[in-house]
Short mmCIF file of C-alpha atoms in Angstrom, two decimals:
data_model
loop_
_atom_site.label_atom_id
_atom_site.label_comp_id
_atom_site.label_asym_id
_atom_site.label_seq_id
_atom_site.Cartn_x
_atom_site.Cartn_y
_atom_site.Cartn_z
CA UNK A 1 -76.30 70.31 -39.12
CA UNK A 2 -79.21 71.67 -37.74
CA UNK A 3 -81.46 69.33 -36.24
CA UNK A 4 -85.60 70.35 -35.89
CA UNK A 5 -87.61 68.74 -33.06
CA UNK A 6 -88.80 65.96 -35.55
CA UNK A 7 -84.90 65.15 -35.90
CA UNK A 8 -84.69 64.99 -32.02
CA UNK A 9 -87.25 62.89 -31.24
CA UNK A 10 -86.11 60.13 -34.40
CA UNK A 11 -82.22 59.76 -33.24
CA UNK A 12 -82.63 57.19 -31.36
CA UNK A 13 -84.52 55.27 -34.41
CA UNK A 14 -81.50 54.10 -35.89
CA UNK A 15 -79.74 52.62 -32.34
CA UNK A 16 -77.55 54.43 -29.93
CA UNK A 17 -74.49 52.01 -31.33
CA UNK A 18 -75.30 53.01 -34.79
CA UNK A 19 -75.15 56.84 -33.64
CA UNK A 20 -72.49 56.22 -31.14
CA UNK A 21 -70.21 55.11 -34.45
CA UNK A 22 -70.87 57.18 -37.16
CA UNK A 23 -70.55 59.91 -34.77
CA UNK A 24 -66.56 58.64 -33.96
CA UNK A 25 -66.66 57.93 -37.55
CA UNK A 26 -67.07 61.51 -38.61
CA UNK A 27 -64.55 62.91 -36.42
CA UNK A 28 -61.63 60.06 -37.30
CA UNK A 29 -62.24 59.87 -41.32
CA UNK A 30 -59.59 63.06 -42.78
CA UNK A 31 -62.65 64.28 -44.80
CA UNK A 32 -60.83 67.72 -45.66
CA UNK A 33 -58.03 66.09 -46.88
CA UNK A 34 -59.05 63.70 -49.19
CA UNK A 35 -61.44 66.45 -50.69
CA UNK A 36 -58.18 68.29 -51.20
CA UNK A 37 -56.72 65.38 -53.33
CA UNK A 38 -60.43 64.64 -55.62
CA UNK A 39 -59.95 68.59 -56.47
CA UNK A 40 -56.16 68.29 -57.43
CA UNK A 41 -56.78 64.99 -59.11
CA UNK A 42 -59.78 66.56 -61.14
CA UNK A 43 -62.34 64.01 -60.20
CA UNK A 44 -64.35 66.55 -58.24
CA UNK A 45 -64.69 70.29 -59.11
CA UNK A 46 -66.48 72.45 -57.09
CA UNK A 47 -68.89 74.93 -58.55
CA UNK A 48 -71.67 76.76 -57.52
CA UNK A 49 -75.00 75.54 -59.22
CA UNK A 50 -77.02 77.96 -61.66
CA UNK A 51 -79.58 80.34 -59.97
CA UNK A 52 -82.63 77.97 -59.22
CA UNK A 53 -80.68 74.91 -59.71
CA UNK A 54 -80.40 71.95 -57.73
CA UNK A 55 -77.16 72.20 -55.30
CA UNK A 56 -73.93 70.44 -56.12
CA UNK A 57 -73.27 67.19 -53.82
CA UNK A 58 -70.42 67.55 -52.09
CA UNK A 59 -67.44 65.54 -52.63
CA UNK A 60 -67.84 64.92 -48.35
CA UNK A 61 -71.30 63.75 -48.89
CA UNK A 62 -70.16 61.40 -52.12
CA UNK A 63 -67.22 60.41 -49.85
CA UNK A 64 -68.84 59.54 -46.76
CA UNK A 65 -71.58 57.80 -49.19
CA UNK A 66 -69.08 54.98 -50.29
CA UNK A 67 -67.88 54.45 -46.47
CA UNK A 68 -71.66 54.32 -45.25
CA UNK A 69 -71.86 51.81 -48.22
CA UNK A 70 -69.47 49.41 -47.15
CA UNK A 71 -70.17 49.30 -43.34
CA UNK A 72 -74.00 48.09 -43.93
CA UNK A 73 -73.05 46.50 -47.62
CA UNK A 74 -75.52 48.59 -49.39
CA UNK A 75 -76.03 48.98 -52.87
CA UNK A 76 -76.36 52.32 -54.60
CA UNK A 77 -80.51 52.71 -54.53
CA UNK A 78 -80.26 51.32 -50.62
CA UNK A 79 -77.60 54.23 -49.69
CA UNK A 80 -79.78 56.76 -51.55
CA UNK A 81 -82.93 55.38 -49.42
CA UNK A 82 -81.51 54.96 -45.99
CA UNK A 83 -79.60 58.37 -46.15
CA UNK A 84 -83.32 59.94 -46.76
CA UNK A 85 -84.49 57.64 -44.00
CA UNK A 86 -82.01 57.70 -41.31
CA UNK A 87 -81.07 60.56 -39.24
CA UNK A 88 -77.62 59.24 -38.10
CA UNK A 89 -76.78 58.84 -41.96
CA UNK A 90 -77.80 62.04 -42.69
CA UNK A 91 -76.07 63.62 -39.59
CA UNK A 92 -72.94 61.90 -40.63
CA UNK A 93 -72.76 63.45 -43.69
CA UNK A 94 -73.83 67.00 -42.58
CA UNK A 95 -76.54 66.81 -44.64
CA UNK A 96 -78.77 69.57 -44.62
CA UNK A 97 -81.79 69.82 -46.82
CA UNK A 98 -82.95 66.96 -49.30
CA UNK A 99 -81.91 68.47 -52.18
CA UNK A 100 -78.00 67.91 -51.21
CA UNK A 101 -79.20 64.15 -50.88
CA UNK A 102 -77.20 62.43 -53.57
CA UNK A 103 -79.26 60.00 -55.95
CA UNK A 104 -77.86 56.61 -56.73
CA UNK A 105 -76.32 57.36 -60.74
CA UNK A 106 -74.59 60.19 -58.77
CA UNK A 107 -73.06 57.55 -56.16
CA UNK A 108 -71.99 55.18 -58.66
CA UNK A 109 -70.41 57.50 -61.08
CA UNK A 110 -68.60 59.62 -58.80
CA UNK A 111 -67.04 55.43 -57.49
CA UNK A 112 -66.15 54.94 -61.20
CA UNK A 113 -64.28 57.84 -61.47
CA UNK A 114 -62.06 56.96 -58.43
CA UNK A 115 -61.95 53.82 -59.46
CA UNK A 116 -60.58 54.47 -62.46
CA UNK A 117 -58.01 57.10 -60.93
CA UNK A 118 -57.00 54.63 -58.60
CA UNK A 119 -58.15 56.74 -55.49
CA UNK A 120 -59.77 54.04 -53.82
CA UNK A 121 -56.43 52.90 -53.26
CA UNK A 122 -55.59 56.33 -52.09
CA UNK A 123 -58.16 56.08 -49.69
CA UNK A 124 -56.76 53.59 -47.73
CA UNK A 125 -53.31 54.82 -47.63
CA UNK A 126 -54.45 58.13 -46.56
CA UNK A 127 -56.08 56.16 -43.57
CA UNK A 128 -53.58 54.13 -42.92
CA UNK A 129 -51.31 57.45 -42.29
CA UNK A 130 -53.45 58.58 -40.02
CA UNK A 131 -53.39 55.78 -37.85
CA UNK A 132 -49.49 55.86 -38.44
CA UNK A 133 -49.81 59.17 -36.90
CA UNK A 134 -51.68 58.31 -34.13
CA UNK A 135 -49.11 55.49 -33.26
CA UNK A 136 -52.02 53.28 -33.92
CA UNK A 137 -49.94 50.68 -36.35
CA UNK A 138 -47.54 48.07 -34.57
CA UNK A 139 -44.07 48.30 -35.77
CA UNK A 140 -43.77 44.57 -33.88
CA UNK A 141 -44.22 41.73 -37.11
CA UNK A 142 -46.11 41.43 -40.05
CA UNK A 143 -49.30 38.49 -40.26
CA UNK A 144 -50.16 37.60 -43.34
CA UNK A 145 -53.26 35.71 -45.07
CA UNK A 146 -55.78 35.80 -47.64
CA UNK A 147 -59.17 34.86 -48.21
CA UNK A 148 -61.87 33.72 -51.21
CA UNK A 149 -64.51 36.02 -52.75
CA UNK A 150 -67.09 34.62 -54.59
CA UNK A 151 -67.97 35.84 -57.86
CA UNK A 152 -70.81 35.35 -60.41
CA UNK A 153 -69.95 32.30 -62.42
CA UNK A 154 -70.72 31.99 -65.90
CA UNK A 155 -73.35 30.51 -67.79
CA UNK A 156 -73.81 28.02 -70.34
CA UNK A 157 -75.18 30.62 -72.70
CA UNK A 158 -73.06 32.26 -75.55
CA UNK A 159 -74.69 35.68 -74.64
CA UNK A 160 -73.67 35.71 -71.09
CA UNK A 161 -71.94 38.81 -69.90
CA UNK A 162 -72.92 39.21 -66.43
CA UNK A 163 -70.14 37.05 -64.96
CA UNK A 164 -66.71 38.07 -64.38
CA UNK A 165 -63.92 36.94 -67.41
CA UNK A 166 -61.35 37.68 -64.94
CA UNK A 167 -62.38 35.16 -61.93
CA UNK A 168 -61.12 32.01 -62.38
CA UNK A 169 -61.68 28.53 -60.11
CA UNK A 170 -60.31 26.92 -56.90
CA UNK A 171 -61.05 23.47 -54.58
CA UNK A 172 -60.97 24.17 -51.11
CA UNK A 173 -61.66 21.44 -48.56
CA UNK A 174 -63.30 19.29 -51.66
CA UNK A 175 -65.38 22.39 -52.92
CA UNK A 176 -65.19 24.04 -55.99
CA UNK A 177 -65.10 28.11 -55.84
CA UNK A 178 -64.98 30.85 -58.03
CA UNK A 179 -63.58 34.19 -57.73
CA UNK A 180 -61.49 36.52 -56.52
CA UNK A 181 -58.62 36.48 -53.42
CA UNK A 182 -58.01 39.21 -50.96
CA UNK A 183 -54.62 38.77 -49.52
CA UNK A 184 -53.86 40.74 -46.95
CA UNK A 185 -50.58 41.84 -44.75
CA UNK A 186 -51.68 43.18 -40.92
CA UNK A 187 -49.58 44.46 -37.77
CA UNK A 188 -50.26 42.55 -34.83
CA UNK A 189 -53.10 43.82 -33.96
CA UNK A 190 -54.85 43.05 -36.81
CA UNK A 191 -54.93 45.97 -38.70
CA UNK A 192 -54.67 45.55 -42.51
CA UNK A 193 -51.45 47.27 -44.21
CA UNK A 194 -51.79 45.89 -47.03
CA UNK A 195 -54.02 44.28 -49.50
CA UNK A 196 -54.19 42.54 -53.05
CA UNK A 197 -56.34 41.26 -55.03
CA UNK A 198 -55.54 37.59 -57.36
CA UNK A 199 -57.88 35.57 -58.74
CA UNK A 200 -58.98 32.58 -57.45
CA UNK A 201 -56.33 29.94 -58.43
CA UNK A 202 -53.32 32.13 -57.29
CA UNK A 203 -52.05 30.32 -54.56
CA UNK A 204 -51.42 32.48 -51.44
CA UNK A 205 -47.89 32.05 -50.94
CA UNK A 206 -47.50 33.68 -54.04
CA UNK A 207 -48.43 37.39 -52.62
CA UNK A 208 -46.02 36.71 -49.57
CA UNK A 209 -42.79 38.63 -50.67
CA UNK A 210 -44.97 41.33 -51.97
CA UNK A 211 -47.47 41.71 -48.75
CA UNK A 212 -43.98 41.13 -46.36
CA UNK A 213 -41.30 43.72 -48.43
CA UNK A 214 -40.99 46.17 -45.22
CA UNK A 215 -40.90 43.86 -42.60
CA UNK A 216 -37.83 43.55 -40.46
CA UNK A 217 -38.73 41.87 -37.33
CA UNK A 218 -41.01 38.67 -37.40
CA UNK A 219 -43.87 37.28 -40.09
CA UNK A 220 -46.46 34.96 -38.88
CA UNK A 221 -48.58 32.89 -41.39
CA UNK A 222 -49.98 29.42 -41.71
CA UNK A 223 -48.45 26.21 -43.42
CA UNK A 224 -49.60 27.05 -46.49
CA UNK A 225 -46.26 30.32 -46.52
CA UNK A 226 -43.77 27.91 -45.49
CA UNK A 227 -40.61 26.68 -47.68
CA UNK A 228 -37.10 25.28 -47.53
CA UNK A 229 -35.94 28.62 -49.40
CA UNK A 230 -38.49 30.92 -47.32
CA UNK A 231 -36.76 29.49 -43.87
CA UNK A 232 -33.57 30.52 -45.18
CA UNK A 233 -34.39 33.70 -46.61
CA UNK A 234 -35.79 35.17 -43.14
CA UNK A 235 -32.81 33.27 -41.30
CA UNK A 236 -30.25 35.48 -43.51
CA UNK A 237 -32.58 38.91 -42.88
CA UNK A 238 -32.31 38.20 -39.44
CA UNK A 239 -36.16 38.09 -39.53
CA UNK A 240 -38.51 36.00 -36.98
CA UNK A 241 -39.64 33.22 -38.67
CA UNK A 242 -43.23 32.66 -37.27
CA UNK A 243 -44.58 30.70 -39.97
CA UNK A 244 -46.44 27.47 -38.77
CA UNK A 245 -44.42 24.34 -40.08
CA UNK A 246 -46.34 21.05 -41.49
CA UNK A 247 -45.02 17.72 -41.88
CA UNK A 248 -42.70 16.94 -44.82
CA UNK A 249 -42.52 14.09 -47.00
CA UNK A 250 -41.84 11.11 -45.44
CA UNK A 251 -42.20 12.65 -41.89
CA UNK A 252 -44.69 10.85 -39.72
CA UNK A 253 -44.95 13.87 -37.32
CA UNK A 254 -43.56 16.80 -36.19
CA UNK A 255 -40.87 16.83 -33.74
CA UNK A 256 -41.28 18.29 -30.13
CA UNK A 257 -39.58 21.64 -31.02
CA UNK A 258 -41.98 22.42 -33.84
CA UNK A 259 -45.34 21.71 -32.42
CA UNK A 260 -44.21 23.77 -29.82
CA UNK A 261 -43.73 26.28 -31.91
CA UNK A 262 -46.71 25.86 -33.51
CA UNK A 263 -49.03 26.39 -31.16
CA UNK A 264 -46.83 29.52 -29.36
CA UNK A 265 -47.33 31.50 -33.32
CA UNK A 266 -51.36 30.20 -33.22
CA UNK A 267 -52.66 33.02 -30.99
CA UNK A 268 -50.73 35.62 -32.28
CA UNK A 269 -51.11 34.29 -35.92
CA UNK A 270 -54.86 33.85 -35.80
CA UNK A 271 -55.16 38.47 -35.30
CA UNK A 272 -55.08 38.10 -38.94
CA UNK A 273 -59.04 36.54 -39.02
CA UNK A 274 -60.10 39.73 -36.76
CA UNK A 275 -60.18 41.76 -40.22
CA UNK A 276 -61.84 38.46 -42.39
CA UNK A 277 -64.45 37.97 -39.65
CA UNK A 278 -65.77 41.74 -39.86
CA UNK A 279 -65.37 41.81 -43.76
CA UNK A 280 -67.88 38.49 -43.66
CA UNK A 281 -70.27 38.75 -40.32
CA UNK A 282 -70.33 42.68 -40.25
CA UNK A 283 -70.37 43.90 -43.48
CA UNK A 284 -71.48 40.73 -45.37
CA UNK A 285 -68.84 41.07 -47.68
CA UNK A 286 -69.09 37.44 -49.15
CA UNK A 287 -69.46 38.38 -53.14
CA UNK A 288 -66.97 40.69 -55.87
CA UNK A 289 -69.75 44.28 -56.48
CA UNK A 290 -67.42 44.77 -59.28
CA UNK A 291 -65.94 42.90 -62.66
CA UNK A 292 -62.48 42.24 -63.32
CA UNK A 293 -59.67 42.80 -61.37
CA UNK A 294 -58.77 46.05 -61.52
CA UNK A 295 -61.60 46.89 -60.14
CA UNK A 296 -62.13 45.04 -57.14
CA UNK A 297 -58.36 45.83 -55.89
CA UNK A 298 -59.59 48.99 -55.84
CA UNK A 299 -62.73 47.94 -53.96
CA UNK A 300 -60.93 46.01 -51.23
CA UNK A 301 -59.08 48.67 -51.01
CA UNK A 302 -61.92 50.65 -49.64
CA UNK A 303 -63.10 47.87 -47.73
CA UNK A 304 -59.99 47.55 -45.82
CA UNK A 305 -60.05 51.52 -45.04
CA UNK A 306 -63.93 50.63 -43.61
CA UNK A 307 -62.28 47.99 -41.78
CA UNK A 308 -58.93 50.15 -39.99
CA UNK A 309 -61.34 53.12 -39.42
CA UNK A 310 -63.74 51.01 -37.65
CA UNK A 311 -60.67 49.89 -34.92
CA UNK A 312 -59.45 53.22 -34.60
CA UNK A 313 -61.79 54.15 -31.51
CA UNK A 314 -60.63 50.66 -29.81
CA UNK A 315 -57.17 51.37 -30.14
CA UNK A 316 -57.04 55.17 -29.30
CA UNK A 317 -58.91 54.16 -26.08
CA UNK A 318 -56.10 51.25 -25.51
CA UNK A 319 -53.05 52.93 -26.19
CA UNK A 320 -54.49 56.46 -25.00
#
């Protein structure tokens, strides 16, 4: 991209950290190759626009739209506005002229098409392999938790469709919620290698054999994992059990050898909230974008791929 003197003298306008990223961003995110996959999975098809035509947005652009979207939780008019108004946006996605400039229908129908090709998912897998390739995944013990995601609840009226059929309720701590879960499965250093979505109600232990299939070494969760038949299990695999223990019935406390353990699998447990505390302070991810379930598994998909790219840099510069 070339930049005019106008360009120069704005970069700074958007924050040197906000540069700084998008500019380690650009380099990490295997742009080429999930192009490659779009074109063989016929959601995008390049062409060359009729003489006097406006361009064709690239699938790059329309890619690095949807990650732009989820780092500063933007909705589709927002990303069309700020990529016109910032230059590290624009720079990001090589953009070169406004007419490449995608408008927001374009963003949100090229999503729906992955969406509903399940590439979203892709997405993250094809992250997740490169970081697998840069030795940036722990092979050292699975944590696993999950966390709530509000959605819009219904109304009293019979012509309500704006909330989500598929949500359902849940109490937590005496409060009522409704919405979705993302349950997710990280190394132990927090990054996310797996993720599903459940309603509200479905308790978390229920995801556990799913989230834990590959592990071989250790799992770490909280109480809420732990059974008679889940201690034995792991015993037989010759698997670590780190889950934290609770009392039982008609235990008054626990004995010396398990609140020791206890608070030796706390630290390492509690890596799992580095991923939940960027999804909610940094990217304000508090509230389901989409309807029904389908949909937003695909979505936290996505927002776990935001969420691995964004430790890549950290790591690289940890593990050289």
């Amino acid at each position: 991209m070339q930049l005019n003197f106008f360009d120069h003298a704005m970069q700074y306008k958007d924050g040197k950290k906000s540069m700084k990223f998008l500019d380690e961003m650009k380099e990490l995110i295997p742009f080429e190759h999930l192009v490659s996959i779009l074109i063989k999975e016929g959601v995008y098809k390049p062409e060359v626009c009729k003489k006097g035509g406006r361009p064709q947005t690239s699938a790059k652009i329309l890619l690095g739209a949807l990650f732009l979207q989820n780092w500063y939780s933007l909705s589709d008019p927002m990303t069309e506005e700020l990529i016109h108004d910032r230059i590290s946006f624009r720079k990001f996605l090589d953009i070169r002229d406004e007419d490449t400039i995608p408008d927001e229908t374009t963003i949100c129908n090229f999503r729906n098409k992955l969406i509903k090709k399940k590439l979203l998912s892709r997405i993250f897998e094809e992250v997740k392999e490169m970081m697998i390739q840069k030795n940036l995944i722990l092979n050292e013990g699975t944590l696993v938790d999950a966390i709530l995601i509000h959605s819009s609840q219904p109304k009293r009226k019979k012509d309500d469709k704006g909330h989500d059929k598929e949500a359902t309720y849940t109490s937590k701590r005496g409060q009522k919620y409704h919405g979705h879960k993302m349950h997710i499965a990280t190394d132990t250093n927090g990054v996310i290698k797996k993720v599903i979505a459940t309603t509200a109600k479905t308790h978390d232990s229920t995801q556990f054999d799913i989230l834990t299939k590959d592990e071989e070494k250790a799992i770490f969760a909280d109480s809420g994992y732990m059974s008679k038949e889940r201690k034995v299990k792991l015993r037989e695999k010759g698997i670590y059990n780190g889950i934290v223990e609770g009392r039982v019935r008609g235990q008054s406390k626990l004995r010396a050898k398990q609140s020791r353990n206890n608070k030796r699998f706390a630290k390492l447990r509690g890596l799992v909230e580095l991923p939940f505390a960027f999804i909610k302070h940094h990217i304000n991810f508090m509230q389901t974008r989409y309807l029904g379930l389908e949909k937003n598994q695909e979505h936290f998909n996505l927002i776990a791929a935001c969420v691995n790219l964004r430790r890549v840099p950290q790591l690289m510069k940890a593990y050289g």
